[in-house]
């Protein structure tokens, strides 16, 4: 019986006693919300080089060799095309001369018809011949331009720096549309694999920091692919510095900035499983629920719902309750 009375007396004494606390004012802070992901370096462009002409191919580079923008990779020659093009060029020159001569005859026939010394039929006949020559010239010129285009397309140049792989054999006959080899761009992109839960937070232009065994570099997200594997989104990022192909990387993607207030973790208490703080005013503790935006090891970033002059209990905050009298040290 005496023990129960003693315990009740001690509890009453502790409850009545004021708790000593230290206080701090909330500090405005801006933090980046980020996510850690894995990725791999891939080529910016990986294209199949296709033939745009028929003929025998001559290679100017070796397989698996590096090329620079403007380098001549191959040329497709066709002797029949060359001969046909020369023949058409000669025909076009002859028809052009005929057209010039016929235009003179047409002008004379027109003048004579106007003067009344020439017949209308003669004028119309010269006009028909003139139109036929024009049509013939246009038809041959179209054939010539097609062959000219084929000849221009028969020379394959590197459109950018890169590597040529899987080249066909030199001096072999090639048909239009056949694959001549692969072109792998020297410029690299990084394919990042991001948890689908962050899909609504990812945006083109978002910054990322890339870490690898080769070097670290900054990168910018340029595309979010509409495909996923095992709930991982494929996100393409362009690095500031080129990285070796197939290099495995780690990345920190900065999703967005969070504006809030920084408080020491000691100031946060759980009340009914909700984070809360105690604001000390005139020596009295006032409980207030808060929303934690980011955990930062020894401190937290909370949503800014406080007055900048509020004094927040830090030391012994876990001992407080609403309307408790405290002593500020």
Coordinates of C-alpha atoms in Angstrom, one line a residue:
X1 CA 0.0 0.0 0.0
X2 CA 2.8 2.4 0.9
X3 CA 4.6 1.6 -2.4
X4 CA 1.5 2.6 -4.4
X5 CA 1.2 5.9 -2.6
X6 CA 4.9 6.6 -3.1
X7 CA 4.6 5.9 -6.9
X8 CA 1.6 8.1 -7.2
X9 CA 3.4 10.9 -5.4
X10 CA 6.4 10.6 -7.7
X11 CA 4.2 10.6 -10.8
X12 CA 2.3 13.6 -9.6
X13 CA 5.5 15.4 -8.8
X14 CA 7.0 14.7 -12.3
X15 CA 3.8 15.8 -14.1
X16 CA 3.6 19.0 -12.1
X17 CA 7.3 19.8 -12.8
X18 CA 8.2 21.9 -15.8
X19 CA 10.3 20.3 -18.6
X20 CA 13.5 22.1 -19.6
X21 CA 13.8 22.5 -23.4
X22 CA 16.0 24.2 -25.9
X23 CA 14.4 26.0 -28.9
X24 CA 15.3 26.8 -32.4
X25 CA 13.7 28.9 -35.2
X26 CA 12.9 27.1 -38.4
X27 CA 15.3 27.8 -41.3
X28 CA 14.0 28.2 -44.9
X29 CA 15.7 25.7 -47.2
X30 CA 15.5 24.4 -50.7
X31 CA 16.3 20.8 -51.4
X32 CA 16.3 18.7 -54.6
X33 CA 14.1 15.6 -54.7
X34 CA 16.3 12.9 -56.4
X35 CA 16.2 9.2 -57.2
X36 CA 19.2 6.8 -57.6
X37 CA 19.1 4.6 -60.7
X38 CA 21.2 2.3 -62.9
X39 CA 22.0 2.8 -66.6
X40 CA 24.1 1.9 -69.5
X41 CA 25.9 3.9 -72.2
X42 CA 24.5 3.4 -75.8
X43 CA 25.2 5.0 -79.1
X44 CA 23.3 8.1 -80.0
X45 CA 22.7 6.8 -83.5
X46 CA 23.0 3.2 -84.7
X47 CA 21.9 2.9 -88.3
X48 CA 22.1 0.4 -91.1
X49 CA 23.8 1.8 -94.2
X50 CA 21.8 0.9 -97.3
X51 CA 22.6 1.0 -100.9
X52 CA 20.8 3.7 -102.9
X53 CA 22.2 2.4 -106.3
X54 CA 23.0 -0.8 -108.1
X55 CA 26.5 -1.8 -109.0
X56 CA 29.9 -3.0 -107.8
X57 CA 30.9 -1.6 -104.4
X58 CA 34.4 -0.3 -103.6
X59 CA 35.3 0.3 -100.0
X60 CA 37.5 3.1 -98.7
X61 CA 37.5 2.0 -95.0
X62 CA 38.1 -1.2 -93.2
X63 CA 35.6 -3.1 -91.1
X64 CA 35.3 -1.9 -87.5
X65 CA 37.2 1.3 -88.3
X66 CA 36.6 4.8 -86.9
X67 CA 35.5 7.4 -89.4
X68 CA 35.0 11.2 -89.2
X69 CA 32.3 13.3 -90.5
X70 CA 32.7 13.7 -94.3
X71 CA 34.9 10.7 -94.8
X72 CA 34.3 8.7 -97.9
X73 CA 33.1 5.2 -96.9
X74 CA 32.3 3.5 -100.2
X75 CA 31.3 4.0 -103.8
X76 CA 29.0 1.9 -106.0
X77 CA 30.0 1.9 -109.7
X78 CA 27.8 0.8 -112.6
X79 CA 29.4 0.9 -116.0
X80 CA 26.0 0.6 -117.8
X81 CA 24.7 3.5 -115.8
X82 CA 27.7 5.6 -116.8
X83 CA 27.3 4.7 -120.5
X84 CA 23.6 5.4 -120.4
X85 CA 24.1 8.7 -118.7
X86 CA 26.7 9.8 -121.3
X87 CA 24.4 8.7 -124.1
X88 CA 21.5 10.6 -122.6
X89 CA 23.7 13.7 -122.2
X90 CA 24.6 13.6 -125.9
X91 CA 20.9 13.1 -126.9
X92 CA 19.8 16.0 -124.7
X93 CA 22.4 18.2 -126.3
X94 CA 21.3 17.3 -129.8
X95 CA 17.6 17.7 -129.0
X96 CA 18.3 21.1 -127.4
X97 CA 20.0 22.2 -130.7
X98 CA 16.9 20.9 -132.6
X99 CA 14.6 22.8 -130.2
X100 CA 16.5 26.0 -130.8
X101 CA 16.4 25.5 -134.6
X102 CA 12.7 24.6 -134.4
X103 CA 11.9 27.7 -132.4
X104 CA 13.3 29.8 -135.1
X105 CA 11.2 27.9 -137.7
X106 CA 8.1 28.4 -135.5
X107 CA 8.7 32.1 -135.1
X108 CA 9.2 32.5 -138.9
X109 CA 6.0 30.5 -139.6
X110 CA 4.1 32.6 -137.1
X111 CA 5.3 35.9 -138.6
X112 CA 4.5 34.7 -142.2
X113 CA 1.0 33.7 -141.1
X114 CA 0.4 37.1 -139.5
X115 CA 1.6 38.8 -142.7
X116 CA -0.7 36.6 -144.8
X117 CA 2.0 35.0 -146.8
X118 CA 2.0 31.7 -144.9
X119 CA -0.7 29.2 -144.2
X120 CA -2.2 28.5 -140.8
X121 CA -1.6 24.8 -141.3
X122 CA 2.1 25.4 -141.8
X123 CA 2.2 27.4 -138.6
X124 CA 0.3 24.8 -136.6
X125 CA 2.5 22.0 -138.0
X126 CA 5.7 23.8 -136.8
X127 CA 4.0 24.4 -133.4
X128 CA 3.2 20.6 -133.1
X129 CA 6.8 19.7 -133.9
X130 CA 8.1 22.2 -131.4
X131 CA 5.8 20.7 -128.6
X132 CA 6.9 17.1 -129.5
X133 CA 10.6 18.1 -129.2
X134 CA 9.9 19.7 -125.8
X135 CA 8.1 16.6 -124.6
X136 CA 10.9 14.4 -125.9
X137 CA 13.5 16.6 -124.2
X138 CA 11.6 16.5 -120.9
X139 CA 11.3 12.7 -121.0
X140 CA 15.0 12.2 -121.6
X141 CA 16.0 14.8 -119.1
X142 CA 14.0 13.0 -116.4
X143 CA 15.8 9.8 -117.2
X144 CA 19.1 11.7 -117.1
X145 CA 18.3 13.3 -113.7
X146 CA 17.4 9.9 -112.2
X147 CA 20.7 8.4 -113.3
X148 CA 22.5 11.6 -112.0
X149 CA 20.8 11.1 -108.6
X150 CA 21.8 7.5 -108.5
X151 CA 25.4 8.4 -109.2
X152 CA 25.3 11.0 -106.5
X153 CA 23.8 8.4 -104.1
X154 CA 26.4 5.9 -105.1
X155 CA 29.0 7.6 -103.0
X156 CA 28.5 7.0 -99.2
X157 CA 29.9 9.5 -96.8
X158 CA 30.0 9.5 -93.0
X159 CA 27.4 12.0 -91.7
X160 CA 29.1 12.2 -88.3
X161 CA 32.0 10.7 -86.3
X162 CA 31.5 7.0 -85.6
X163 CA 32.5 3.4 -86.2
X164 CA 31.7 1.2 -89.3
X165 CA 30.9 -2.4 -88.6
X166 CA 29.6 -5.5 -90.6
X167 CA 30.7 -4.1 -94.0
X168 CA 29.9 -6.2 -97.1
X169 CA 32.8 -7.5 -99.2
X170 CA 34.6 -5.0 -101.4
X171 CA 34.1 -5.5 -105.2
X172 CA 30.9 -7.4 -104.8
X173 CA 27.8 -6.6 -106.8
X174 CA 25.2 -4.7 -104.8
X175 CA 21.4 -4.2 -105.5
X176 CA 19.5 -1.1 -104.5
X177 CA 18.3 -1.3 -100.8
X178 CA 20.8 -3.9 -99.7
X179 CA 22.5 -3.4 -96.3
X180 CA 26.1 -2.3 -96.7
X181 CA 27.0 -2.2 -93.0
X182 CA 26.2 -0.6 -89.7
X183 CA 27.1 2.9 -88.5
X184 CA 27.5 3.5 -84.8
X185 CA 27.7 7.1 -83.7
X186 CA 30.6 8.2 -81.6
X187 CA 28.3 10.4 -79.6
X188 CA 26.8 8.6 -76.7
X189 CA 23.5 8.6 -74.8
X190 CA 22.8 7.0 -71.5
X191 CA 19.8 4.7 -71.1
X192 CA 18.6 4.9 -67.5
X193 CA 16.2 2.5 -65.8
X194 CA 13.8 4.3 -63.5
X195 CA 11.1 2.9 -61.2
X196 CA 7.7 3.4 -62.8
X197 CA 6.5 5.1 -59.5
X198 CA 8.4 8.2 -60.6
X199 CA 6.8 8.4 -64.1
X200 CA 4.7 11.5 -63.2
X201 CA 7.8 13.3 -61.9
X202 CA 10.1 12.7 -64.9
X203 CA 10.3 15.5 -67.5
X204 CA 12.4 16.2 -70.6
X205 CA 15.1 18.7 -69.5
X206 CA 15.5 17.2 -66.0
X207 CA 19.1 17.1 -64.9
X208 CA 21.1 14.1 -63.7
X209 CA 24.5 13.3 -62.4
X210 CA 26.2 10.3 -63.9
X211 CA 28.8 8.3 -62.0
X212 CA 31.0 5.6 -63.6
X213 CA 34.4 3.9 -63.4
X214 CA 35.4 5.9 -66.4
X215 CA 34.4 9.5 -65.4
X216 CA 31.6 11.4 -63.8
X217 CA 29.6 13.9 -65.9
X218 CA 26.3 15.8 -65.9
X219 CA 23.5 14.8 -68.2
X220 CA 20.1 16.0 -69.3
X221 CA 17.0 13.8 -69.9
X222 CA 16.0 14.1 -73.6
X223 CA 13.4 11.4 -74.0
X224 CA 11.2 9.2 -71.8
X225 CA 10.4 6.0 -73.8
X226 CA 6.9 4.6 -73.8
X227 CA 8.2 1.1 -72.9
X228 CA 9.0 -0.5 -69.6
X229 CA 10.6 -3.7 -68.4
X230 CA 9.8 -5.1 -65.0
X231 CA 8.1 -1.8 -64.2
X232 CA 11.3 0.1 -65.0
X233 CA 10.9 3.0 -67.4
X234 CA 13.6 3.5 -70.1
X235 CA 14.8 7.1 -69.9
X236 CA 17.4 8.6 -72.4
X237 CA 19.8 11.2 -71.2
X238 CA 22.5 13.1 -73.1
X239 CA 25.8 13.5 -71.2
X240 CA 28.0 16.6 -71.3
X241 CA 31.0 14.3 -72.0
X242 CA 31.0 11.2 -74.2
X243 CA 31.4 7.9 -72.4
X244 CA 32.5 4.5 -73.8
X245 CA 29.7 2.3 -75.2
X246 CA 28.2 -0.4 -73.0
X247 CA 29.7 1.3 -69.9
X248 CA 27.6 0.6 -66.8
X249 CA 26.7 3.7 -64.8
X250 CA 24.9 4.9 -61.7
X251 CA 22.9 8.1 -61.9
X252 CA 21.2 10.6 -59.6
X253 CA 18.2 12.2 -61.2
X254 CA 17.0 15.5 -59.7
X255 CA 13.3 15.3 -60.1
X256 CA 12.3 18.7 -58.7
X257 CA 13.1 21.2 -56.0
X258 CA 11.4 21.2 -52.6
X259 CA 11.0 24.5 -50.7
X260 CA 10.4 24.1 -47.0
X261 CA 11.9 24.5 -43.5
X262 CA 14.8 22.6 -42.0
X263 CA 14.5 21.3 -38.4
X264 CA 16.8 18.9 -36.4
X265 CA 15.3 15.4 -36.2
X266 CA 15.2 15.8 -32.4
X267 CA 12.5 18.4 -32.8
X268 CA 10.2 15.8 -34.5
X269 CA 7.9 13.6 -32.4
X270 CA 5.2 11.1 -33.3
X271 CA 1.7 11.9 -32.1
X272 CA -0.8 9.2 -33.0
X273 CA 1.7 8.0 -35.7
X274 CA 1.8 11.5 -37.2
X275 CA 5.0 13.7 -37.2
X276 CA 4.6 16.7 -35.1
X277 CA 6.5 19.5 -33.3
X278 CA 6.0 21.7 -30.3
X279 CA 5.9 25.4 -30.6
X280 CA 6.9 27.2 -27.4
X281 CA 5.1 30.4 -26.7
X282 CA 5.1 32.2 -23.4
X283 CA 6.6 29.2 -21.7
X284 CA 3.8 26.9 -22.9
X285 CA 4.2 24.0 -25.4
X286 CA 1.7 23.9 -28.3
X287 CA 1.6 20.7 -30.5
X288 CA 1.4 21.1 -34.3
X289 CA 1.4 18.4 -36.9
X290 CA 3.9 18.8 -39.8
X291 CA 4.5 17.2 -43.2
X292 CA 8.0 15.9 -43.8
X293 CA 9.2 16.5 -47.4
X294 CA 12.6 15.0 -47.1
X295 CA 14.7 13.0 -44.6
X296 CA 18.3 14.4 -44.5
X297 CA 20.0 12.1 -42.0
X298 CA 20.3 14.5 -39.0
X299 CA 17.6 16.9 -40.1
X300 CA 14.4 17.0 -42.0
X301 CA 12.8 19.3 -44.5
X302 CA 9.2 20.0 -43.6
X303 CA 6.4 21.8 -45.4
X304 CA 6.4 25.5 -44.7
X305 CA 3.3 26.0 -42.5
X306 CA 5.1 27.9 -39.7
X307 CA 5.8 31.5 -38.8
X308 CA 9.5 32.3 -39.2
X309 CA 9.5 33.6 -35.6
X310 CA 8.1 30.4 -34.1
X311 CA 10.3 28.8 -31.5
X312 CA 10.5 25.0 -31.9
X313 CA 11.4 22.7 -29.0
X314 CA 14.4 20.6 -29.6
X315 CA 15.8 19.1 -26.4
X316 CA 13.3 17.0 -24.5
X317 CA 10.7 17.5 -27.2
X318 CA 9.6 13.8 -26.7
X319 CA 8.6 14.6 -23.1
X320 CA 6.1 17.3 -24.1
X321 CA 2.4 17.4 -24.5
X322 CA -0.1 20.1 -25.5
X323 CA -0.3 23.1 -23.0
X324 CA 2.6 21.8 -20.9
X325 CA 4.5 24.5 -19.1
X326 CA 8.2 24.4 -20.0
X327 CA 11.5 26.1 -19.1
X328 CA 13.5 27.4 -22.0
X329 CA 17.2 27.1 -21.6

